[in-house]
Coordinates of N, CA and C in Angstrom, one line a residue:
M1 N 17.4 18.3 -5.5 CA 17.0 17.2 -4.7 C 16.4 17.7 -3.4
K2 N 15.3 17.0 -3.0 CA 14.5 17.4 -1.8 C 15.4 17.1 -0.6
P3 N 15.4 18.1 0.4 CA 16.1 17.9 1.6 C 15.6 16.7 2.4
R4 N 16.5 16.0 3.1 CA 16.0 14.8 3.9 C 15.3 15.3 5.2
S5 N 14.3 14.6 5.6 CA 13.6 14.9 6.8 C 13.1 13.7 7.5
E6 N 12.7 13.7 8.7 CA 12.1 12.6 9.4 C 10.7 12.3 8.9
Q7 N 10.4 11.1 8.7 CA 9.1 10.6 8.2 C 8.6 9.5 9.1
C8 N 7.3 9.4 9.2 CA 6.7 8.2 9.8 C 6.4 7.2 8.7
V9 N 6.9 6.0 8.8 CA 6.7 5.0 7.8 C 6.0 3.8 8.3
V10 N 5.0 3.4 7.6 CA 4.2 2.2 8.0 C 4.4 1.1 6.9
T11 N 4.9 0.0 7.3 CA 5.2 -1.1 6.4 C 4.1 -2.2 6.5
F12 N 4.0 -3.0 5.4 CA 2.9 -4.0 5.2 C 3.5 -5.3 4.8
R13 N 2.8 -6.4 5.1 CA 3.1 -7.7 4.6 C 2.7 -7.9 3.2
T14 N 1.6 -7.3 2.8 CA 1.0 -7.5 1.5 C 0.7 -6.2 0.8
T15 N 0.6 -6.2 -0.5 CA 0.2 -5.1 -1.3 C -1.2 -4.7 -1.0
A16 N -2.1 -5.7 -0.7 CA -3.5 -5.4 -0.4 C -3.5 -4.5 0.9
G17 N -2.6 -4.8 1.9 CA -2.6 -4.1 3.1 C -2.2 -2.6 2.9
A18 N -1.2 -2.4 2.0 CA -0.8 -1.1 1.6 C -1.9 -0.3 0.9
M19 N -2.6 -1.0 0.0 CA -3.7 -0.3 -0.7 C -4.8 0.1 0.3
A20 N -5.1 -0.8 1.3 CA -6.1 -0.5 2.3 C -5.8 0.7 3.1
M21 N -4.5 0.8 3.5 CA -4.0 1.9 4.2 C -4.2 3.2 3.5
E22 N -3.8 3.2 2.2 CA -3.9 4.3 1.3 C -5.4 4.8 1.3
A23 N -6.3 3.9 1.1 CA -7.7 4.2 1.0 C -8.2 4.7 2.3
A24 N -7.8 4.1 3.4 CA -8.3 4.6 4.8 C -7.8 6.0 5.1
C25 N -6.5 6.2 4.7 CA -5.9 7.6 5.0 C -6.6 8.6 4.1
K26 N -6.9 8.3 2.9 CA -7.6 9.3 2.0 C -9.0 9.6 2.6
E27 N -9.7 8.5 3.0 CA -11.0 8.7 3.5 C -11.0 9.5 4.8
S28 N -10.0 9.3 5.6 CA -9.9 10.0 6.9 C -9.2 11.4 6.8
G29 N -8.7 11.7 5.6 CA -8.0 13.0 5.4 C -6.6 13.1 6.0
L30 N -6.0 12.0 6.2 CA -4.6 12.0 6.7 C -3.6 12.1 5.6
P31 N -2.6 12.9 5.8 CA -1.6 13.1 4.7 C -0.7 11.9 4.6
G32 N 0.0 11.8 3.5 CA 0.9 10.7 3.2 C 0.8 10.2 1.8
R33 N 1.7 9.2 1.5 CA 1.7 8.6 0.2 C 2.4 7.2 0.2
L34 N 2.0 6.4 -0.7 CA 2.7 5.1 -0.8 C 4.1 5.3 -1.5
I35 N 5.1 4.7 -1.0 CA 6.5 4.8 -1.6 C 7.1 3.5 -1.5
P36 N 8.2 3.2 -2.3 CA 8.9 2.0 -2.1 C 9.6 2.0 -0.7
V37 N 9.7 0.8 -0.1 CA 10.3 0.7 1.2 C 11.7 1.0 1.1
P38 N 12.2 1.9 2.0 CA 13.6 2.2 2.1 C 14.5 1.0 2.4
R39 N 15.7 1.0 2.0 CA 16.6 -0.2 2.3 C 16.8 -0.4 3.8
S40 N 16.7 0.7 4.6 CA 17.0 0.6 6.0 C 15.8 -0.1 6.8
V41 N 14.7 -0.3 6.1 CA 13.5 -1.0 6.7 C 13.1 -2.1 5.8
T42 N 12.7 -3.2 6.4 CA 12.2 -4.4 5.6 C 10.7 -4.5 5.6
A43 N 10.2 -5.0 4.5 CA 8.7 -5.2 4.4 C 8.5 -6.3 3.3
G44 N 7.5 -7.0 3.6 CA 7.1 -8.1 2.7 C 6.7 -7.7 1.3
C45 N 5.9 -6.6 1.2 CA 5.4 -6.3 -0.1 C 6.2 -5.2 -0.9
G46 N 7.1 -4.6 -0.2 CA 7.9 -3.6 -0.9 C 7.4 -2.2 -1.0
L47 N 6.2 -2.0 -0.4 CA 5.5 -0.7 -0.4 C 5.4 -0.2 1.1
C48 N 5.4 1.1 1.3 CA 5.1 1.6 2.7 C 4.4 2.9 2.5
W49 N 3.7 3.3 3.6 CA 3.0 4.6 3.7 C 3.9 5.6 4.4
A50 N 4.3 6.7 3.8 CA 5.1 7.7 4.4 C 4.3 8.9 4.7
A51 N 4.4 9.4 5.9 CA 3.6 10.5 6.4 C 4.5 11.4 7.3
P52 N 4.1 12.7 7.5 CA 4.8 13.5 8.5 C 4.7 13.0 9.9
P53 N 5.7 13.1 10.7 CA 5.7 12.6 12.1 C 4.6 13.1 12.9
P54 N 4.1 14.3 12.8 CA 3.0 14.7 13.7 C 1.7 13.9 13.6
V55 N 1.5 13.1 12.5 CA 0.3 12.3 12.3 C 0.5 10.9 12.8
R56 N 1.6 10.6 13.4 CA 1.8 9.2 13.8 C 0.7 8.6 14.7
D57 N 0.3 9.4 15.7 CA -0.7 8.9 16.6 C -2.0 8.7 15.9
A58 N -2.4 9.6 15.0 CA -3.6 9.4 14.2 C -3.5 8.2 13.3
L59 N -2.3 7.9 12.8 CA -2.1 6.7 11.9 C -2.3 5.4 12.8
E60 N -1.7 5.4 14.0 CA -1.9 4.3 14.9 C -3.3 4.1 15.2
E61 N -4.1 5.1 15.5 CA -5.5 5.0 15.8 C -6.3 4.5 14.7
L62 N -5.9 4.9 13.5 CA -6.6 4.5 12.3 C -6.4 3.0 12.0
V63 N -5.1 2.5 12.2 CA -4.8 1.1 12.1 C -5.6 0.3 13.0
I64 N -5.8 0.7 14.2 CA -6.6 -0.1 15.2 C -8.1 0.0 14.8
K65 N -8.5 1.2 14.6 CA -10.0 1.4 14.3 C -10.4 0.6 13.0
K66 N -9.6 0.6 12.0 CA -10.0 -0.1 10.7 C -9.4 -1.5 10.6
H67 N -8.7 -2.0 11.7 CA -8.1 -3.3 11.7 C -7.2 -3.5 10.4
L68 N -6.4 -2.6 10.2 CA -5.5 -2.7 9.0 C -4.3 -3.6 9.3
D69 N -3.9 -4.3 8.3 CA -2.8 -5.3 8.5 C -1.5 -4.7 8.2
V70 N -0.8 -4.2 9.2 CA 0.5 -3.5 9.1 C 1.6 -4.4 9.7
D71 N 2.8 -4.2 9.2 CA 3.9 -4.9 9.7 C 4.6 -4.2 10.8
G72 N 4.7 -2.9 10.6 CA 5.4 -2.0 11.6 C 5.3 -0.6 11.3
I73 N 5.5 0.3 12.3 CA 5.5 1.7 12.2 C 6.9 2.2 12.6
Y74 N 7.5 3.0 11.8 CA 8.9 3.5 12.1 C 9.0 5.0 11.9
A75 N 10.0 5.6 12.6 CA 10.4 7.0 12.3 C 11.8 6.9 11.7
I76 N 11.9 7.3 10.5 CA 13.2 7.3 9.8 C 13.4 8.6 9.0
I77 N 14.7 8.8 8.6 CA 15.0 10.0 7.8 C 15.0 9.6 6.4
L78 N 14.2 10.3 5.6 CA 14.1 10.1 4.1 C 14.5 11.3 3.4

């Protein structure tokens, strides 16, 4: 089993929002992947973008720049 570590998690209201985030991150070269939302966090669509904590600022800038529809950004242990 993979050791637990802190992750930056971005949640979405819709699946379309999650897919838009995935496309924007891939286009921008930001690391991360779509995963099911952990039970400790709630989200409308059930998907979230998980990325390493050092890229949080870049993710926040991307959300603003691309007008992405996010529900919240969290730092959690996964």
